[in-house]
Structures are given as C-alpha cells and as structure tokens.
PDB file of C-alpha atoms and ligand atoms in Angstrom:
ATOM      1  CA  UNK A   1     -19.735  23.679 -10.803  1.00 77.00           C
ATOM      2  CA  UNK A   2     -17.399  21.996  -8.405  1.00 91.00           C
ATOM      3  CA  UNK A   3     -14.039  19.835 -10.661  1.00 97.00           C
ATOM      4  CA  UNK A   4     -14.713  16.387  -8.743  1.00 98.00           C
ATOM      5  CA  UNK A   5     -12.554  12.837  -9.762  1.00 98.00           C
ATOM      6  CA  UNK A   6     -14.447   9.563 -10.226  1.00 98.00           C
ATOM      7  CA  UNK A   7     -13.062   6.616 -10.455  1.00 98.00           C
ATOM      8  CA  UNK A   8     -13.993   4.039 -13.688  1.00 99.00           C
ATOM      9  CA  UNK A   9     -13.367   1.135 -15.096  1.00 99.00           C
ATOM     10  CA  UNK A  10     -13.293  -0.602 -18.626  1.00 99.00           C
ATOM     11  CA  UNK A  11     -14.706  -4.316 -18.112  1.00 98.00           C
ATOM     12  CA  UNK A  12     -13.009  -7.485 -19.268  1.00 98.00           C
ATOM     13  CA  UNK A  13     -15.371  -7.865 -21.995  1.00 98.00           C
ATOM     14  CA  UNK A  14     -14.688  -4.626 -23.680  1.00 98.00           C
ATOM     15  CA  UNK A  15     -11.238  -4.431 -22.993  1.00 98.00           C
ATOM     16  CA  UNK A  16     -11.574  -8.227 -24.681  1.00 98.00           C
ATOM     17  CA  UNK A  17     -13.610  -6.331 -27.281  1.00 98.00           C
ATOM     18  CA  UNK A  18     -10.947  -3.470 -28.375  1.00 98.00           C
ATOM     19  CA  UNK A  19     -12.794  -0.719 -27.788  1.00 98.00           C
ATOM     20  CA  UNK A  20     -10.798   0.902 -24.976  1.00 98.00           C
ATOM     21  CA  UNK A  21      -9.787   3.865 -26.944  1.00 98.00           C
ATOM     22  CA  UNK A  22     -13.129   4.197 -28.407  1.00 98.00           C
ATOM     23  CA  UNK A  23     -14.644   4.542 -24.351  1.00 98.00           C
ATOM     24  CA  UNK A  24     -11.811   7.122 -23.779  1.00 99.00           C
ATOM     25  CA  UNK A  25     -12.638   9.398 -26.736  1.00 98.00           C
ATOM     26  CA  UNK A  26     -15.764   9.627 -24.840  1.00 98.00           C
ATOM     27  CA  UNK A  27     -14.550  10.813 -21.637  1.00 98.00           C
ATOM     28  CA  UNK A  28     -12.176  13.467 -23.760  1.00 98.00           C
ATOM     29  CA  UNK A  29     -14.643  14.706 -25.724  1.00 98.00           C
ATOM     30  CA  UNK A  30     -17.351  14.960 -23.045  1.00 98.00           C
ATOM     31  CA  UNK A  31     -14.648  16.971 -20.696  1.00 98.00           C
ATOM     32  CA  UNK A  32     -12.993  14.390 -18.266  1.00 98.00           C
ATOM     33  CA  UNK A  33      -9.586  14.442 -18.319  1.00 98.00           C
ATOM     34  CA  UNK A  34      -7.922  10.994 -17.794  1.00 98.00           C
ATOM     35  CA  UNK A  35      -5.377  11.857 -14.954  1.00 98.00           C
ATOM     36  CA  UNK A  36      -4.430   7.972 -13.838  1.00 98.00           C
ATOM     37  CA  UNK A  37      -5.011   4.770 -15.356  1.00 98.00           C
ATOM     38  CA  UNK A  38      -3.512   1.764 -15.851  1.00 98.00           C
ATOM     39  CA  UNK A  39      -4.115  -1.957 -16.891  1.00 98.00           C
ATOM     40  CA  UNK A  40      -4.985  -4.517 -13.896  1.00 98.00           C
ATOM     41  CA  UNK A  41      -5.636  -8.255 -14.168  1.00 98.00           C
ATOM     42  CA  UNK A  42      -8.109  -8.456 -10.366  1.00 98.00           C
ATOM     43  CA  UNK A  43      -7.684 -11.294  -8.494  1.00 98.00           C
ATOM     44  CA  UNK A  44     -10.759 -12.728  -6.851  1.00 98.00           C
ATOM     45  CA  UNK A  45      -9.194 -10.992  -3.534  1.00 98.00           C
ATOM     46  CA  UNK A  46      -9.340  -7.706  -5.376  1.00 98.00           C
ATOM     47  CA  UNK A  47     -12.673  -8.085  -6.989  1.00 98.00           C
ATOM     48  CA  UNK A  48     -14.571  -9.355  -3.788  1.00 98.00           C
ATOM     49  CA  UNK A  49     -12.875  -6.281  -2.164  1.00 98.00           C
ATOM     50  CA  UNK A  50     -13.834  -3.480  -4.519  1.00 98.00           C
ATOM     51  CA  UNK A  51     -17.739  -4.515  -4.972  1.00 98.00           C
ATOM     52  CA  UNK A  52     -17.241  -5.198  -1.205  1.00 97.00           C
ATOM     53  CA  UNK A  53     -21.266  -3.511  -0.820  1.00 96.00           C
ATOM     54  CA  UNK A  54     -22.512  -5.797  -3.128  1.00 97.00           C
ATOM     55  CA  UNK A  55     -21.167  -8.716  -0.789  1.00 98.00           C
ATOM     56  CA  UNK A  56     -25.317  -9.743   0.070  1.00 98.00           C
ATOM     57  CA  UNK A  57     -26.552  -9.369  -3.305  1.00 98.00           C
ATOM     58  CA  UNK A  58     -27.705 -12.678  -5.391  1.00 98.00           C
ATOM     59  CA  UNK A  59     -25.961 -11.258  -8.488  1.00 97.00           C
ATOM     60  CA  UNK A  60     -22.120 -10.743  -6.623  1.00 98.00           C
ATOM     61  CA  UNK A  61     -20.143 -14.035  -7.574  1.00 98.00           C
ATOM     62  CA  UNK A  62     -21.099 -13.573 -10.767  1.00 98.00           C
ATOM     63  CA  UNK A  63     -19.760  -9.932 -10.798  1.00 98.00           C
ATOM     64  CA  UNK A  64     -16.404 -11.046  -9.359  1.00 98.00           C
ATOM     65  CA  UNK A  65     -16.220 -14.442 -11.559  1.00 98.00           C
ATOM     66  CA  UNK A  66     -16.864 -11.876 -14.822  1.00 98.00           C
ATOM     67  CA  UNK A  67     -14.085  -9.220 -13.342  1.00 98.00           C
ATOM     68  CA  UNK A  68     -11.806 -11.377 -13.153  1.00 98.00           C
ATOM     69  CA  UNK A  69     -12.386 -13.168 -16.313  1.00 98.00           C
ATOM     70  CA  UNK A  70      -9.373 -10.983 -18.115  1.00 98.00           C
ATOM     71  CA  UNK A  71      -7.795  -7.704 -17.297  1.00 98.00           C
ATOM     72  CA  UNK A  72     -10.008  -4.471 -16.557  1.00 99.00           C
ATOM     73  CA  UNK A  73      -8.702  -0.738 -17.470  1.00 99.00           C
ATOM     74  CA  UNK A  74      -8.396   1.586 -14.115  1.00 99.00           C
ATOM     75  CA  UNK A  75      -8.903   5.266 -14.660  1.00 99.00           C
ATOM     76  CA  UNK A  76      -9.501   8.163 -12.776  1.00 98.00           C
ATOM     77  CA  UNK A  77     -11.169  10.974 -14.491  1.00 98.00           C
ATOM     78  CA  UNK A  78     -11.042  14.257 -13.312  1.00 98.00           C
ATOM     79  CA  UNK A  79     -13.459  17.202 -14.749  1.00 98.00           C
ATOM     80  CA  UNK A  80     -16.546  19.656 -13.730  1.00 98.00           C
ATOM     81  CA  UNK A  81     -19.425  17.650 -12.186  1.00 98.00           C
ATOM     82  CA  UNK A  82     -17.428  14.135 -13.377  1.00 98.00           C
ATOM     83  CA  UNK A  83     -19.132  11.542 -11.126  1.00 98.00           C
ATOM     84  CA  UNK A  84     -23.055  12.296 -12.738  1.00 98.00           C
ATOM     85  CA  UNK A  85     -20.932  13.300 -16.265  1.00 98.00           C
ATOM     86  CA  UNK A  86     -19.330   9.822 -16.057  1.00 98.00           C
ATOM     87  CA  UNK A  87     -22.880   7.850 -15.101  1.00 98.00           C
ATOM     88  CA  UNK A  88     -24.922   9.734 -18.123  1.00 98.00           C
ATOM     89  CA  UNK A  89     -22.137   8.548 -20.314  1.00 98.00           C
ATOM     90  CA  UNK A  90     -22.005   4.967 -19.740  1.00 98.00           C
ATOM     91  CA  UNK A  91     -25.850   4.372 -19.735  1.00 98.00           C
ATOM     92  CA  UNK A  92     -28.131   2.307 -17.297  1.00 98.00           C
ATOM     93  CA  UNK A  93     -26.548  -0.760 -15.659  1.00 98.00           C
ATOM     94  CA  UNK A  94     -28.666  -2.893 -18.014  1.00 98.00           C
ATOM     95  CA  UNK A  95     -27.709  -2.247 -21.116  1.00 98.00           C
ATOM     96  CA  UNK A  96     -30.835  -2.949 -23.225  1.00 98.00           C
ATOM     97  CA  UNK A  97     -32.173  -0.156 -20.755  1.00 98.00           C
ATOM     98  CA  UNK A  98     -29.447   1.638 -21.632  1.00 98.00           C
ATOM     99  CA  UNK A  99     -30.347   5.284 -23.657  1.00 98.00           C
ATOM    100  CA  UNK A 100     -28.845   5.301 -27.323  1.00 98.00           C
ATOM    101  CA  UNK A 101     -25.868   7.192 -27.162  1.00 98.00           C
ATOM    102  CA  UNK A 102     -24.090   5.677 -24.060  1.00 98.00           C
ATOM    103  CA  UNK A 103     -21.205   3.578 -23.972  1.00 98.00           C
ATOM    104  CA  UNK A 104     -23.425   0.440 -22.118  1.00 98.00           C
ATOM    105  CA  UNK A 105     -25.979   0.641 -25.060  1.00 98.00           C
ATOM    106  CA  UNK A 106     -23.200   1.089 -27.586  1.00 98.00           C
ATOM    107  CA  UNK A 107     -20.743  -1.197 -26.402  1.00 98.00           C
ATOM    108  CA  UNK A 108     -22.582  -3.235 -24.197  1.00 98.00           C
ATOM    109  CA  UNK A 109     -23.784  -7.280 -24.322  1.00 94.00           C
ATOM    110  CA  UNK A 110     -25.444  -8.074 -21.322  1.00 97.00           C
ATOM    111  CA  UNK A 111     -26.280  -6.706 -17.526  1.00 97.00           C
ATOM    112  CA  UNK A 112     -23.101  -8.513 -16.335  1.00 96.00           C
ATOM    113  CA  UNK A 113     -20.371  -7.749 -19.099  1.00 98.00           C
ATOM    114  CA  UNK A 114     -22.026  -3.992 -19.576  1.00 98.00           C
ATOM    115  CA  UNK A 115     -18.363  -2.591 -20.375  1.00 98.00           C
ATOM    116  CA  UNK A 116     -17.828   0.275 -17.901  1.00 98.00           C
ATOM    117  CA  UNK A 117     -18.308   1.102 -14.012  1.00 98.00           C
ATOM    118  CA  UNK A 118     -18.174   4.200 -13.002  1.00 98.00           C
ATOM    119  CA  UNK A 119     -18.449   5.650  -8.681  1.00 98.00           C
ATOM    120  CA  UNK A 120     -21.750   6.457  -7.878  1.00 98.00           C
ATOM    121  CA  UNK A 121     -20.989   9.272  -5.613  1.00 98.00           C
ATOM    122  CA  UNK A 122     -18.678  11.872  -4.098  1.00 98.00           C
ATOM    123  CA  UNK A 123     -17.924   9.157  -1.038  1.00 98.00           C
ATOM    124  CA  UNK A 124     -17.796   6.121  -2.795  1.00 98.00           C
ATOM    125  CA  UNK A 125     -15.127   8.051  -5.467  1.00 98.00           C
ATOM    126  CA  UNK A 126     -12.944   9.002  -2.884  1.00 98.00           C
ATOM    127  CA  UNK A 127     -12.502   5.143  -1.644  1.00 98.00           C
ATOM    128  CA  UNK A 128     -12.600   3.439  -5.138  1.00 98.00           C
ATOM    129  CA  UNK A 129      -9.906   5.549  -6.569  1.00 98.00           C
ATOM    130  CA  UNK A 130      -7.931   5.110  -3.121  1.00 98.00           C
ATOM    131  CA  UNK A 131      -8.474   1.569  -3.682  1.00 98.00           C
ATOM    132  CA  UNK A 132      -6.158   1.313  -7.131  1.00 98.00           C
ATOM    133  CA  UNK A 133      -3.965   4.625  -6.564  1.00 98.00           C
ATOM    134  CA  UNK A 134      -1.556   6.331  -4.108  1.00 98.00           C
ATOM    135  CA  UNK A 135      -1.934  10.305  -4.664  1.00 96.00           C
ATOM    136  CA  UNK A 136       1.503  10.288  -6.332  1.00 97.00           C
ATOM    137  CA  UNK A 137       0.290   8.605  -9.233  1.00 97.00           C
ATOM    138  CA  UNK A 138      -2.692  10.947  -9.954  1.00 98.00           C
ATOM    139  CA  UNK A 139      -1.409  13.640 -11.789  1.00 96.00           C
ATOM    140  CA  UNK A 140      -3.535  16.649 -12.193  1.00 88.00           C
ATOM    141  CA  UNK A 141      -2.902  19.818 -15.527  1.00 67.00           C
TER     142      UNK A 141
HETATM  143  P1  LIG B   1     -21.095  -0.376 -11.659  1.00 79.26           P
HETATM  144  O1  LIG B   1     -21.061  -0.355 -10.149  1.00 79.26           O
HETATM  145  O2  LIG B   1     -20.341  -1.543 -12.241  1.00 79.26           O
HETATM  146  O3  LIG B   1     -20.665   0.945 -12.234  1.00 79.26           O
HETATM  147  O4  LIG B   1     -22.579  -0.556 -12.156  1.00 79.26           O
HETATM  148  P2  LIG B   1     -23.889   0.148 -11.612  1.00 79.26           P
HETATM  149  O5  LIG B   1     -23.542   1.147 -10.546  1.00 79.26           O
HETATM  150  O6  LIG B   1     -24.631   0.639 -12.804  1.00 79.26           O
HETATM  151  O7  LIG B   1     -24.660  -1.075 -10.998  1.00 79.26           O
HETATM  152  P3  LIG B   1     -24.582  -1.691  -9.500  1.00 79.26           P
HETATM  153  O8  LIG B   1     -25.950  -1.758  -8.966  1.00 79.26           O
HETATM  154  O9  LIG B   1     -23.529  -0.982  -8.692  1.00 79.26           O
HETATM  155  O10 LIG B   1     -24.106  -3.181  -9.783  1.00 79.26           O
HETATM  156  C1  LIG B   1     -22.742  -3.493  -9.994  1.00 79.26           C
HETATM  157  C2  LIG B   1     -22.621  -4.443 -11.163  1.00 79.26           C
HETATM  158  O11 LIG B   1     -23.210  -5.681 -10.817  1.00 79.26           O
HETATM  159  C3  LIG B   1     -23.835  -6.241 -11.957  1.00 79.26           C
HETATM  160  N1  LIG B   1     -25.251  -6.428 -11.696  1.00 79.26           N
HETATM  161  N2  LIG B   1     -25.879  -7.490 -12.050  1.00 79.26           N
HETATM  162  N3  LIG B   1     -27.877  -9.436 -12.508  1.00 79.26           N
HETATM  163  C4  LIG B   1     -28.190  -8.302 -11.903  1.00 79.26           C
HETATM  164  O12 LIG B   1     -29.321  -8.058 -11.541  1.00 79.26           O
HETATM  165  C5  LIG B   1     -27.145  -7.331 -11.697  1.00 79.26           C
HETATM  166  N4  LIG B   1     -27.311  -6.168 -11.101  1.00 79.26           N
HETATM  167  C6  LIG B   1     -26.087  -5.594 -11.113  1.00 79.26           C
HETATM  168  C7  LIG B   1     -23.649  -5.301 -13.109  1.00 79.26           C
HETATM  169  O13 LIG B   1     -22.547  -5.733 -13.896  1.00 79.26           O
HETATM  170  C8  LIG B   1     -23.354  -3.981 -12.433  1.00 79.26           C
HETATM  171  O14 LIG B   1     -22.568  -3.161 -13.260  1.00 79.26           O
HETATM  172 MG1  LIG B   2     -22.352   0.666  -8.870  1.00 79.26          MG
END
C-alpha cells in the first residue's frame, strides 16, 4: 500500500477540551506518524479560505465562526494508506453517527464542534497541507 500524507486538524473545542494528546496517541498507535504540526489561532481570512468548497453550503459561517472560536492544532500525518486511516479514525462528521471507537464519537459534542478534520482525498491533501506548510517544515524518518 502506497505511504500517502493527509493533512488534520484538532478543533477549537477539543483543543479547548485537553484532549490533544489523547487524539495523537491515536494517530501513533494506529501508524501515522506526525511529521508537522503546529498550533494556529485562524483568522476569519484563513478559515473562509481553507473550507473555501464549502463557500455555498447553508452550514459554512457557522464552520468558520466555530474555527475561529480559539486556536486549532495543524498536523500532517504521514503513514500507509493515511488519508482513509485518518477518516476511519475520527468517525462520521456527525458525531452521534459516529461508530464507537472514533475520536468524533469519543471526543465529540455536536456536528459543528466534532473535534477533528481530516482531507478527504489524495487531491484535496496535497492543497490543505500546502495551505499551512512550506516543504521545509515537513520532516519525514
Ligand atoms: P471535515 O472536513 O471537518 O474533516 O469534516 P467532514 O469531511 O466529515 O465533513 P464536511 O462535509 O467536509 O463538512 C465540513 C465541516 O462542516 C461542518 N458541517 N456542518 N450542520 C451541518 O449539516 C454540517 N455539515 C457539515 C462540520 O463541522 C464538518 O466537519
Ligand atoms: Mg471535509
């Protein structure tokens, strides 16, 4: 299986919550390999641009007023098959569908503050994690 990097996120509410190490022993323990991260308060600017294909939706300003409620934890996690690896790990977007196990119906309050994203694909990886890092500050083994 091909190593792929995928970029996530740890949500205001449970960075709010304390729980960041808690989501990262996941991703260790389930093979993904932290390999960037760092701590980022969005401004709307940032927000709006990052869930830039969810510009149409009813549900967006409510998605950019909640990330930018407090500071968000950036990531990129690197490992064999890590974009579907990540997604089974955090859970359905809706927590209460969320199967037991995963971080969302774990960690997770609500379909807004549901504690983790995570890229949905091999294209939209490669432009989120462009979005928060420069190659020289992913660092790989
Ligand atoms: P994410 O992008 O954050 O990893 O979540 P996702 O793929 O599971 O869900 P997506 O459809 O991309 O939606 C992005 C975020 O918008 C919020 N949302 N609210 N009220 C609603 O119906 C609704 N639908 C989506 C969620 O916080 C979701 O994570
Ligand atoms: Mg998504």
């Amino acid at each position: 299986m091909a190593i792929e990097r995928t970029l996530s996120i740890i949500k205001p509410d449970a960075v709010n919550k304390n729980i960041i190490g808690k989501i990262y022993s996941r991703f260790e323990s389930n093979g993904l390999k932290i390999v960037a991260a760092k701590m980022v308060y969005l401004s709307e600017r940032e927000a709006e641009g990052f869930y830039a294909v969810h510009r149409e939706r009813p549900f967006f300003r409510d998605l950019v007023k909640f990330m930018t409620s407090g500071p968000v934890m950036v990531q990129v996690l690197e490992g064999e098959n890590a974009i579907a690896k990540n997604r089974d790990l955090m859970g359905a977007t809706d927590p209460k569908k969320a199967a037991p196990g995963t971080i969302r119906a774990d960690f997770a309050s609500s379909i807004d503050a549901n504690a983790v994203h995570g890229s949905d694909s091999p294209e939209t990886a490669a432009v989120e994690i462009a979005y928060f890092f420069p190659s020289s500050e992913i660092y790989s083994r």
